[in-house]
Structure formats: C-alpha cells, structure tokens
Amino acid sequence: MIEEIRVRGVGGIKEAELSLKGDFIVITGESGSGKSSLVRAMEFISGKRAHTNYIHALEDSADVLMTLSADRIPGLDQEYQPQDGTLIVRRQFSRNGRGRSMIQNNPVSLNLLSSAMEKELVIQSQFAQLGLIDPAIQLDLVDSCGGDLLDQVKKELEKTFCETIATERKIVGLKKRREETEELYQGAETVLQMIKALEIDEESEKKWEAELKELDTKETKKAALAEINERLSGGTACGGLIEELESVCRDIYESSPSKREIWKESIENMLISCQSVARMLQKELHDLSAEGSIEEAKERLEKKIGMLRKLKRSLDLVNCRQLIEYSNKAKEEMAWLKESHVELDELENAAAEKKKKTKNLAIELRKLRKNAAAELALRVNSHLRDLAMEQAHFSIDIEEQVKLRSNGAEAVSFKLSMPDQSPLPVGKTASGGELSRILIALQLSLGDDRLPGTLVFDEVEAGLGGRTALLAGHKLRELSKRCRTILITHEAAIASMADQHFLVKRDGEDTSILMIMDEDREKEIARMLAGDDNSYEALEHARSLLNTSQNGAASE
C-alpha cells in the first residue's frame, strides 16, 4: 500500500508531498482546488497514458515518486522486487513527449510499471459506476468470487481453447499446403520417371550436344571415306581405281612384252600400295561401323535432348541444375504428400479431443460461475441492506451463449429489482446514488486476494447524501480495514470518519496539499457542511461528527 507520494508539476500541483497513515484517508477541498490533479498524479504513476496538458503551466515536466509497502510481486525480476518490504516507483514526463519510468531506481518500460502497480493501486473514479454496465467487468467480478477452482478451470479452458484454435489452424494450413502441393506437382510422377530415365546431371545438355556434334563429324567422315573407298575399290555398279590401274598395267605389259620384267617391280609395288591404302580405308570404315550405328546413336541423343528441352519448357526452367533441383524437391514434396495424411489424421483427432475437453470445461465453468454469481449476489445484497437499500434486490443472470470463447460461453448481467418489479439491468433501473452504493457493495464483496494494496475512490459517493452518505462512509471505513482506502469526497459525514485528512487548497496557479488535524479539521468539516468555516452551528456540527467518528473508531 502507498506510504508516501511526492508530486511535482502535475496539473495544478507545483510540488506536494503526502505521508499516509491509518487505513481510511480522505482528501477534501473546494471544487476546482486541484483534487483531480492528485488523482491524475496517482493515475500517472500507475501507468496510465500521459498527456502534456497534465503538466503544470509553469513547469517543463511532471514527476511523481511513490513509496509503497509491498510483498513480493509475481512476474518481476529480482532487481525490481520490494526490498525489506519497500517498493519505490517513479515516473517522469516532459513537454517534448519524452518520459521515464523507474522501479527501485532501475529504468523500466511503461508496460512493466503498469504491470507492477496493477495489484498495488486501483483508482475508482466518479465514473466507475459506468463500469458496472460493462458485461466484461461484470463477468470479471463474478469470476473473482469463484475461488481457486473457478480460476483454475478458467485458465485451463483458455489454454485448451487456444490449443484447439492453434490445432485447427494447423489443419487448415496443412490442407492448404496439400492442395497447393498437389496442384504444383500434378503429373510429377511422370516427369520424375522421365528425369530418372534421362539420368541427367548438371552438364548433361552440354555433353549431349557435344556428343551429337561429334557424331555429326563421324557421320561426315564415314560418308567421305565410303565415297573414297568406292572410288578406289569400286562398287556394285562399276570397278574402282585399283581395277582400272590393274587394267592399265595389263595394257602396259601387252604394249611392251619384251620389257615386262623392267615394268614388273614398279607395277607390282604400285598395285600393292593401292591395295594397302584400300585395306586401310576399309579398316577405318570397319572401325567406325564397329562403334554402332551413328544414325541410331544420333537418334537416341536427339530424342534425349528433345525430351530434356521439353521438360524444361513444361516446367519453365532454364538449365539442368534447376531440373535436378525440381526433381529433388518434387521427390521430397511427393513423399511428404503421401505421409502428411497421417499427420492430418492425428491433428483432426487431436482437435476433436480438444473440442470435447473445451466443451466439458465450459460446462464446468458455467456451473462454477452460477455458484459464484449466487454467492456474489448474496454478499452484495447483505451490504446493500446496510446502505439503506433494503427494498432493492440485486441479482446476477448467467446467460448461455451459442459461441464459445476462450473465457467461456456466458453473458453476465447485473440486475436490480424493487418490490413488485421485474429485475432490470442496473444501467437501466438504478439511479446514480444506487450505482454508487452497488459499487461500494461490490468492492466489499470481493475476496481479500482481489483487493489492491491501496484503493482510491474519486467522489464515488456522488449522488448520496444524508443517511445514505453516512452509511456509505461506514462501509468505506469497513473496507479500509482490508486495504488502505483513500477517498476524495465532498461529504462531511464521510470525511469525519477518516483516520487521516488532507486538505487541497488553490492559490492562483498553485495547489497545496496539507494534512489537517484538530481545529483545522473542524473548520474544513464545517466548510463542507455549511460553506462557511466560521459558522458556529457548522463548527459545532463538525465537532459532533468528529467526536462520534472517534468514539466509533475506538469501539471497533
């Protein structure tokens, strides 16, 4: 709870320091004196959004330092934890829009400051009554009375619900990927078979084109050699050069029979050489033919190159490397596609189980909420009777919703009824004063674990007066025994009940905050009663109120 608060440059407060004592503390002052500036300072230190118009007109920055007594705060690192039960928080904000937040003199983010202060300081403004109309706040108030079991079931429902949603998203994502994969790799089995049959590597196309060029060269060479061989050795239609040479040699012999021996050696050598050349040509042709049919080899290569180019065109690829990458990817994706149905079945089974569990948890949570709502309504009605609302009956409707959410499938409605009147939502039937009393009754009905270290009410008693204001004061004092309660008020009867009283005064542009006691307090109570702190009757009434409150406090 708050022990000290130092404010500089917030609203009308140039500088003020408050040291808090006691359980029930009131802050009073004339309208427009600057009480709201103190509330803004407390909102500022609790992590609310800052605005430059919050800064005092004569200051360049706002600065709020607060000392609290606190136990260990869940979620905070050790360096930010209370030391010897003391927590020091600070926040600064300048006109240029820059700010700084600190816990235990260590810089922190605004989110961390807000989180740390969440259970330490709660401010209920004069508009907090409007929160009673908010179904989300109503639901939270009901849940606060459900104890650990409701809290546990609620958390388990939220966890299971989120897991179910996550699983269903996985199913949708998996189905979408399967559809995309099937579309992308439609006919991929045939393509993969073609790629496998081609036995390609990254250089296949270049190698095959080089081989085809080499075959063209061989084919040209073979044709040329065959033609030479035919000219030399002759063919089926006619003889060749060798045969013609032999005929020429015979003619030589016949023309000069006497010189046959002279010609013989030269003629024989010539014919032997020609026959040797013919044999060499025939061997070369035989060797070329022994390698297989060039035409068939060319046909096979041209077919492979054609298939390769067709594959590239159909897949919109540029080279063999991309084709190999496609092949590898396609194999992986096709394998995944075959195996993914198992994963899909598992996910669908898991989703069905989680949905079933979510439904059961939602049913259990609804039962617990109905019990909590009945308990909360019972407590609130008990407090309302003490607040002069004996004829009113507060009730809570738990209505089942079709759509299940992470926090259940219920809509909560706070209702109020008078004798011979059907229950109506509090926002439609309750007056401002009744809403104020319901708000106080609800705070009193919460468990101690739901109450903050310090609870600030900003004119929450607005709309009350006379006996109802007095009764509200007693209830606020009762609440202060469970958590430190600060009330900004215009009600003298309530102010007289406080353990500590601060007076807010305004002088020009400056607002001062002073703790008042004895005579000063009597005068302030008198001012609140009659608007005149010098009125004898008002002063007597003020003394009477203070004495009554002191006697009541002594008997507690």
XYZ file of C-alpha atoms in Angstrom:
556
model
C 0.000 0.000 0.000
C 1.017 3.620 -0.527
C 3.136 5.062 2.274
C 4.387 8.268 0.674
C 3.745 10.147 -2.540
C 5.674 13.115 -3.881
C 4.203 15.105 -6.754
C 5.843 17.812 -8.831
C 4.393 19.592 -11.830
C 1.141 17.663 -12.258
C -1.968 19.700 -13.068
C -2.260 22.500 -10.552
C 0.245 20.917 -8.160
C 3.641 22.569 -8.423
C 5.021 20.495 -5.564
C 3.401 18.399 -2.834
C 4.371 15.548 -0.550
C 1.977 13.273 1.343
C 2.895 10.803 4.063
C -0.018 8.425 4.570
C -1.004 6.939 7.933
C -4.013 4.964 9.019
C -6.418 2.858 6.987
C -9.087 5.345 5.914
C -7.796 8.585 4.385
C -9.888 11.418 2.971
C -8.891 14.268 0.693
C -11.185 17.295 0.606
C -11.212 20.819 -0.744
C -13.239 23.332 -2.657
C -14.388 22.403 -6.152
C -11.620 23.341 -8.579
C -8.955 23.363 -5.862
C -6.942 20.646 -7.593
C -8.071 17.368 -6.019
C -8.299 15.907 -9.502
C -4.612 16.800 -10.028
C -3.687 14.415 -7.222
C -5.834 11.720 -8.813
C -4.089 12.365 -12.162
C -0.727 12.002 -10.396
C -1.748 8.620 -8.983
C -3.076 7.516 -12.378
C 0.197 8.699 -13.919
C 2.365 6.668 -11.515
C 0.161 3.599 -12.018
C 0.999 3.565 -15.731
C -1.872 5.413 -17.374
C -1.214 7.307 -20.598
C 0.386 10.726 -20.085
C -0.547 13.963 -21.819
C 1.431 17.183 -21.927
C -1.621 19.106 -20.709
C -1.203 17.268 -17.384
C 1.985 19.269 -16.767
C 1.820 22.360 -14.535
C 1.681 25.588 -16.538
C 4.960 26.855 -15.022
C 6.851 23.549 -15.277
C 8.578 21.792 -18.164
C 7.993 18.312 -16.799
C 5.934 16.231 -14.388
C 7.491 13.962 -11.765
C 5.753 11.548 -9.379
C 7.599 9.426 -6.816
C 5.750 6.872 -4.717
C 6.895 4.671 -1.841
C 4.807 1.602 -1.102
C 4.921 -1.221 1.391
C 4.543 -4.427 -0.596
C 5.265 -8.124 -0.621
C 6.926 -9.928 -3.495
C 5.275 -9.058 -6.825
C 4.822 -12.023 -9.216
C 6.372 -11.575 -12.654
C 9.017 -9.020 -11.644
C 12.735 -9.749 -11.842
C 14.613 -9.742 -8.555
C 16.174 -6.323 -9.139
C 12.692 -4.768 -9.219
C 11.263 -6.618 -6.228
C 10.463 -4.810 -2.938
C 13.499 -4.550 -0.667
C 12.726 -5.081 3.022
C 9.040 -4.732 2.144
C 9.519 -1.369 0.388
C 8.835 -0.623 -3.268
C 9.848 2.708 -4.811
C 8.389 3.697 -8.174
C 8.875 6.869 -10.155
C 7.661 8.328 -13.414
C 8.691 11.482 -15.237
C 7.228 13.110 -18.328
C 8.357 16.245 -20.168
C 6.677 18.612 -22.598
C 8.678 17.221 -25.509
C 6.810 13.949 -25.048
C 9.709 12.015 -23.538
C 9.216 10.093 -20.352
C 10.999 7.759 -17.981
C 9.701 5.080 -15.618
C 11.675 3.520 -12.779
C 11.225 0.767 -10.225
C 13.729 0.570 -7.369
C 15.709 3.265 -9.224
C 16.053 0.981 -12.273
C 14.686 2.183 -15.636
C 11.743 0.072 -16.820
C 9.203 0.119 -19.627
C 5.824 1.724 -19.034
C 4.201 -1.684 -19.508
C 6.322 -3.155 -16.728
C 5.489 -0.242 -14.425
C 1.786 -0.679 -15.150
C 2.006 -4.420 -14.514
C 3.861 -3.914 -11.219
C 1.284 -1.381 -9.983
C -1.753 -3.385 -11.072
C -2.272 -5.030 -7.664
C -0.805 -2.187 -5.625
C -3.025 0.728 -6.649
C -6.549 0.808 -8.092
C -8.404 4.061 -8.753
C -12.186 4.119 -8.896
C -13.232 7.436 -10.388
C -16.650 9.019 -10.132
C -17.324 7.390 -13.497
C -16.508 3.891 -12.175
C -20.265 3.339 -11.863
C -20.337 3.139 -15.659
C -18.103 0.090 -15.429
C -20.966 -1.746 -13.745
C -22.753 -1.625 -17.108
C -19.835 -3.282 -18.922
C -20.521 -7.046 -19.312
C -16.782 -7.801 -19.317
C -16.317 -6.099 -15.931
C -19.414 -7.846 -14.590
C -18.028 -11.209 -15.690
C -14.683 -10.463 -14.056
C -16.415 -9.553 -10.786
C -18.364 -12.823 -10.827
C -15.195 -14.801 -11.508
C -13.457 -13.076 -8.607
C -15.889 -14.797 -6.240
C -15.362 -18.265 -7.687
C -12.227 -19.061 -5.723
C -9.198 -21.043 -6.838
C -11.237 -23.776 -8.533
C -13.014 -21.373 -10.895
C -9.746 -19.598 -11.616
C -8.066 -22.930 -12.370
C -10.888 -24.111 -14.667
C -10.958 -20.716 -16.415
C -7.215 -20.849 -17.088
C -7.451 -24.458 -18.263
C -10.332 -23.527 -20.590
C -8.386 -20.611 -22.035
C -5.337 -22.842 -22.532
C -7.341 -25.670 -24.145
C -9.361 -23.231 -26.273
C -6.190 -21.604 -27.597
C -4.654 -25.035 -28.240
C -7.804 -26.044 -30.141
C -7.686 -22.905 -32.275
C -3.970 -23.465 -32.911
C -4.624 -27.102 -33.904
C -7.450 -26.098 -36.242
C -5.204 -23.502 -37.832
C -2.591 -26.221 -38.361
C -5.247 -28.396 -40.016
C -6.285 -25.550 -42.317
C -2.646 -24.814 -43.094
C -1.873 -28.485 -43.734
C -4.862 -28.927 -46.030
C -3.952 -25.785 -47.915
C -0.369 -26.967 -48.325
C -1.571 -30.369 -49.528
C -3.819 -28.687 -52.118
C -1.014 -26.395 -53.244
C 1.447 -29.312 -53.427
C -0.985 -31.466 -55.389
C -1.603 -28.605 -57.813
C 2.070 -27.683 -58.114
C 3.281 -31.255 -58.638
C 0.359 -32.529 -60.676
C 1.777 -35.111 -63.106
C 5.113 -35.009 -61.277
C 5.331 -38.819 -61.186
C 5.590 -38.931 -64.987
C 8.096 -36.084 -65.000
C 10.222 -37.793 -62.356
C 10.208 -41.025 -64.367
C 11.369 -39.103 -67.449
C 14.112 -37.369 -65.447
C 15.195 -40.698 -63.976
C 15.253 -42.312 -67.431
C 17.396 -39.490 -68.803
C 19.944 -39.907 -65.954
C 20.841 -36.247 -66.162
C 23.459 -34.270 -64.320
C 24.131 -30.531 -64.354
C 26.219 -30.771 -67.583
C 24.057 -33.303 -69.440
C 22.694 -30.936 -72.063
C 26.150 -29.593 -72.935
C 27.625 -33.092 -73.044
C 24.814 -34.440 -75.206
C 25.106 -31.525 -77.621
C 28.890 -32.120 -77.821
C 28.328 -35.836 -78.408
C 25.781 -35.071 -81.113
C 28.250 -32.731 -82.791
C 30.923 -35.438 -82.593
C 28.527 -37.942 -84.170
C 27.810 -35.486 -86.966
C 31.563 -35.232 -87.554
C 31.913 -39.033 -87.579
C 28.981 -39.377 -89.935
C 30.516 -36.853 -92.342
C 33.876 -38.605 -92.075
C 32.348 -42.039 -92.672
C 30.451 -40.825 -95.715
C 33.610 -39.257 -97.162
C 35.680 -42.398 -96.528
C 32.970 -44.606 -98.002
C 32.929 -42.486 -101.139
C 36.753 -42.639 -101.403
C 36.686 -46.381 -100.816
C 34.089 -46.823 -103.525
C 36.157 -44.761 -105.937
C 39.260 -46.726 -105.023
C 37.906 -50.261 -104.750
C 34.746 -49.962 -106.779
C 31.193 -50.777 -106.028
C 28.408 -52.978 -107.234
C 27.844 -50.939 -110.384
C 31.414 -50.461 -111.541
C 35.030 -51.116 -110.693
C 37.256 -48.710 -108.903
C 40.602 -47.068 -109.410
C 42.503 -50.208 -108.418
C 40.697 -52.255 -111.032
C 41.375 -49.548 -113.605
C 45.065 -49.485 -112.599
C 45.242 -53.235 -112.997
C 43.760 -52.851 -116.480
C 46.308 -50.125 -117.278
C 49.140 -52.404 -116.092
C 47.934 -55.185 -118.318
C 47.889 -52.784 -121.216
C 51.490 -51.791 -120.406
C 52.556 -55.416 -120.370
C 50.844 -56.067 -123.669
C 52.343 -52.992 -125.294
C 55.915 -53.899 -124.352
C 56.159 -57.646 -123.742
C 59.945 -57.520 -124.057
C 60.174 -55.075 -121.187
C 57.756 -56.903 -118.874
C 60.447 -57.591 -116.308
C 61.513 -53.967 -116.326
C 57.951 -52.796 -115.544
C 57.011 -55.632 -113.229
C 58.586 -54.474 -109.944
C 57.285 -50.933 -110.229
C 53.817 -52.047 -111.305
C 53.556 -54.593 -108.502
C 54.726 -52.067 -105.893
C 52.155 -49.564 -107.161
C 49.336 -52.123 -107.015
C 50.429 -53.359 -103.567
C 50.438 -49.754 -102.284
C 46.994 -49.097 -103.708
C 45.649 -52.306 -102.224
C 47.263 -51.398 -98.880
C 45.544 -47.987 -98.950
C 42.263 -49.726 -99.806
C 42.646 -52.083 -96.862
C 43.411 -49.158 -94.551
C 40.271 -47.380 -95.768
C 38.197 -50.495 -95.246
C 39.609 -50.951 -91.734
C 38.786 -47.326 -90.876
C 35.263 -47.841 -92.180
C 35.011 -51.089 -90.246
C 36.187 -49.390 -87.049
C 33.613 -46.636 -87.478
C 30.888 -49.202 -88.063
C 32.032 -51.281 -85.079
C 31.127 -48.363 -82.722
C 27.484 -48.890 -83.631
C 25.105 -47.199 -85.906
C 25.855 -43.481 -85.948
C 22.327 -42.842 -87.134
C 20.853 -44.755 -84.187
C 23.195 -43.022 -81.725
C 22.233 -39.645 -83.178
C 18.564 -40.560 -82.961
C 18.927 -41.583 -79.312
C 20.785 -38.360 -78.441
C 18.363 -36.162 -80.358
C 15.486 -37.862 -78.550
C 17.140 -37.316 -75.149
C 17.893 -33.675 -75.931
C 14.332 -33.217 -77.179
C 12.891 -34.756 -74.001
C 15.170 -32.606 -71.875
C 14.162 -29.401 -73.639
C 10.501 -30.352 -73.483
C 10.820 -30.901 -69.729
C 12.483 -27.526 -69.288
C 9.779 -25.776 -71.291
C 6.936 -27.505 -69.489
C 8.419 -26.636 -66.086
C 9.593 -23.178 -67.175
C 13.188 -23.990 -66.217
C 16.423 -22.781 -67.765
C 19.017 -25.495 -67.197
C 19.693 -28.999 -65.917
C 20.663 -27.761 -62.459
C 17.192 -26.320 -61.985
C 15.679 -29.537 -63.332
C 17.653 -31.585 -60.797
C 16.566 -29.210 -58.032
C 12.965 -29.579 -59.159
C 13.371 -33.349 -59.178
C 14.770 -33.413 -55.643
C 12.108 -31.007 -54.381
C 9.354 -32.923 -56.140
C 10.534 -36.188 -54.584
C 10.508 -34.578 -51.139
C 7.096 -32.978 -51.632
C 5.545 -36.113 -53.119
C 6.919 -38.156 -50.228
C 5.574 -35.556 -47.777
C 2.213 -35.611 -49.541
C 1.970 -39.370 -49.065
C 2.955 -39.141 -45.403
C 1.038 -35.959 -44.475
C -2.337 -37.673 -44.383
C -1.119 -39.428 -41.227
C -0.293 -36.057 -39.665
C -3.658 -34.719 -40.839
C -5.498 -37.617 -39.212
C -3.571 -37.077 -35.975
C -4.350 -33.346 -35.965
C -8.039 -33.913 -36.680
C -8.234 -36.477 -33.872
C -6.390 -34.093 -31.524
C -8.726 -31.230 -32.483
C -11.770 -33.398 -31.805
C -10.397 -34.354 -28.380
C -9.573 -30.747 -27.538
C -13.022 -29.583 -28.642
C -14.575 -32.187 -26.395
C -12.364 -31.134 -23.498
C -13.112 -27.453 -24.180
C -16.844 -28.126 -24.151
C -16.629 -30.042 -20.861
C -14.523 -27.286 -19.283
C -17.010 -24.672 -20.498
C -19.880 -26.597 -18.885
C -17.918 -26.909 -15.648
C -17.029 -23.205 -15.734
C -20.689 -22.282 -16.240
C -21.696 -24.254 -13.140
C -18.954 -22.601 -11.100
C -19.952 -19.165 -12.397
C -23.565 -19.710 -11.440
C -22.462 -20.640 -7.929
C -20.099 -17.649 -7.798
C -22.838 -15.332 -9.087
C -25.228 -16.548 -6.408
C -22.562 -16.050 -3.721
C -21.647 -12.572 -5.002
C -25.309 -11.522 -5.181
C -25.812 -12.755 -1.615
C -22.861 -10.698 -0.360
C -23.885 -7.592 -2.309
C -27.470 -7.740 -1.025
C -26.159 -8.038 2.516
C -24.102 -4.856 2.081
C -26.916 -3.049 0.243
C -29.185 -3.597 3.226
C -26.580 -1.792 5.319
C -26.598 1.002 2.737
C -30.324 1.763 3.056
C -31.316 -0.301 0.023
C -33.373 -2.859 1.962
C -36.114 -2.880 -0.639
C -33.767 -3.469 -3.540
C -32.766 -6.912 -4.702
C -29.522 -7.353 -6.605
C -29.284 -10.404 -8.867
C -26.919 -11.760 -11.481
C -28.086 -13.541 -14.624
C -25.766 -16.041 -16.287
C -26.975 -16.488 -19.850
C -25.551 -19.243 -22.043
C -24.143 -18.058 -25.364
C -24.050 -20.039 -28.591
C -20.473 -19.083 -29.403
C -17.771 -20.423 -27.118
C -14.835 -18.118 -26.452
C -11.591 -18.523 -24.563
C -13.253 -17.199 -21.387
C -16.371 -19.340 -21.676
C -19.800 -19.132 -23.259
C -21.694 -16.943 -20.820
C -23.015 -13.408 -20.787
C -23.354 -11.843 -17.353
C -25.939 -9.229 -16.494
C -26.178 -7.398 -13.155
C -29.805 -6.664 -12.394
C -31.725 -4.744 -9.775
C -35.359 -5.013 -8.818
C -37.686 -3.319 -6.389
C -40.788 -4.892 -4.805
C -43.396 -5.803 -7.436
C -40.886 -5.033 -10.186
C -39.174 -7.376 -12.612
C -35.363 -7.362 -12.480
C -33.788 -4.954 -14.965
C -30.133 -4.306 -15.882
C -28.583 -1.953 -13.309
C -27.724 0.538 -16.042
C -31.412 0.934 -16.891
C -33.027 0.941 -13.470
C -30.506 2.170 -10.865
C -30.020 5.856 -10.069
C -26.577 7.419 -9.692
C -26.750 7.073 -5.913
C -27.826 3.449 -6.183
C -24.997 2.707 -8.609
C -22.548 4.279 -6.144
C -23.798 2.039 -3.347
C -23.734 -1.043 -5.584
C -20.127 -0.214 -6.494
C -19.164 0.050 -2.807
C -21.052 -3.171 -2.026
C -19.225 -4.981 -4.829
C -15.826 -3.838 -3.558
C -16.755 -5.083 -0.088
C -17.912 -8.396 -1.550
C -14.597 -9.190 -3.231
C -12.152 -11.545 -1.593
C -9.051 -10.110 0.063
C -6.888 -11.524 -2.726
C -8.797 -9.362 -5.224
C -8.271 -6.119 -3.321
C -5.262 -3.919 -4.114
C -2.822 -2.555 -1.576
C -4.443 0.870 -1.927
C -7.910 1.611 -3.261
C -8.667 5.195 -4.303
C -12.246 6.424 -4.678
C -12.665 9.697 -6.549
C -16.021 11.114 -5.405
C -17.585 7.677 -5.683
C -20.227 8.758 -3.162
C -21.574 11.274 -5.693
C -25.363 11.186 -5.628
C -25.508 10.252 -1.948
C -26.436 12.462 0.937
C -27.734 12.452 4.481
C -28.172 8.996 5.970
C -27.088 7.143 2.827
C -23.821 9.083 2.716
C -23.232 8.270 6.384
C -23.898 4.587 5.767
C -21.583 4.656 2.739
C -18.894 6.148 4.959
C -19.247 3.301 7.445
C -18.928 0.790 4.613
C -15.865 2.535 3.204
C -14.312 2.513 6.650
C -15.113 -1.196 6.869
C -13.394 -1.695 3.526
C -10.353 0.242 4.747
C -9.704 -2.476 7.337
C -8.931 -4.807 4.442
C -6.971 -2.421 2.202
C -5.829 1.168 2.573
C -8.676 3.310 1.278
C -8.306 6.876 0.013
C -11.451 8.869 -0.696
C -11.711 12.190 -2.497
C -15.013 13.485 -1.164
C -17.353 16.441 -0.642
C -19.332 14.642 2.085
C -18.599 15.978 5.573
C -20.130 12.945 7.304
C -17.743 10.613 5.476
C -14.739 12.923 5.861
C -15.256 12.946 9.645
C -14.732 9.165 9.776
C -11.214 9.227 8.331
C -8.055 8.280 10.199
C -6.189 10.950 8.245
C -7.455 14.068 6.496
C -5.731 16.048 3.725
C -6.944 19.445 2.553
C -6.330 20.643 -1.005
C -6.113 24.419 -1.439
C -5.590 26.519 -4.533
C -3.845 29.890 -4.604
C -3.645 31.305 -8.109
C -1.802 28.757 -10.265
C -0.529 26.739 -7.295
C -2.257 23.919 -5.453
C -1.084 22.852 -1.999
C -1.983 19.702 -0.070
C -1.820 19.810 3.732
C -2.607 17.259 6.395
C -5.093 18.858 8.805
C -5.901 17.989 12.402
C -7.857 19.348 15.361
C -9.089 22.901 14.756
C -8.133 22.980 11.091
C -10.029 19.772 10.508
C -13.079 21.076 12.387
C -13.070 24.166 10.180
C -12.822 22.090 6.994
C -15.689 19.833 8.080
C -17.709 22.972 8.919
C -16.980 24.392 5.467
C -18.142 21.145 3.883
C -21.348 21.276 5.944
C -22.326 24.903 5.521
C -19.893 26.501 3.111
C -18.642 28.683 5.989
C -15.784 27.541 8.201
C -16.575 30.256 10.758
C -20.234 29.354 11.307
C -20.781 28.484 14.976
C -23.513 25.970 14.171
C -21.406 24.360 11.465
C -18.373 24.134 13.754
C -20.479 22.544 16.495
C -21.887 20.076 13.998
C -18.364 19.334 12.756
C -17.126 18.669 16.310
C -20.089 16.408 16.893
C -19.360 14.416 13.747
C -15.673 14.092 14.603
C -16.400 13.037 18.192
C -18.936 10.479 17.023
C -16.464 9.089 14.497
C -13.635 8.960 17.045
C -15.857 7.155 19.540
C -16.942 4.743 16.835
C -13.340 4.105 15.831
C -12.358 3.493 19.443
C -15.068 0.854 19.797
C -14.025 -1.043 16.658
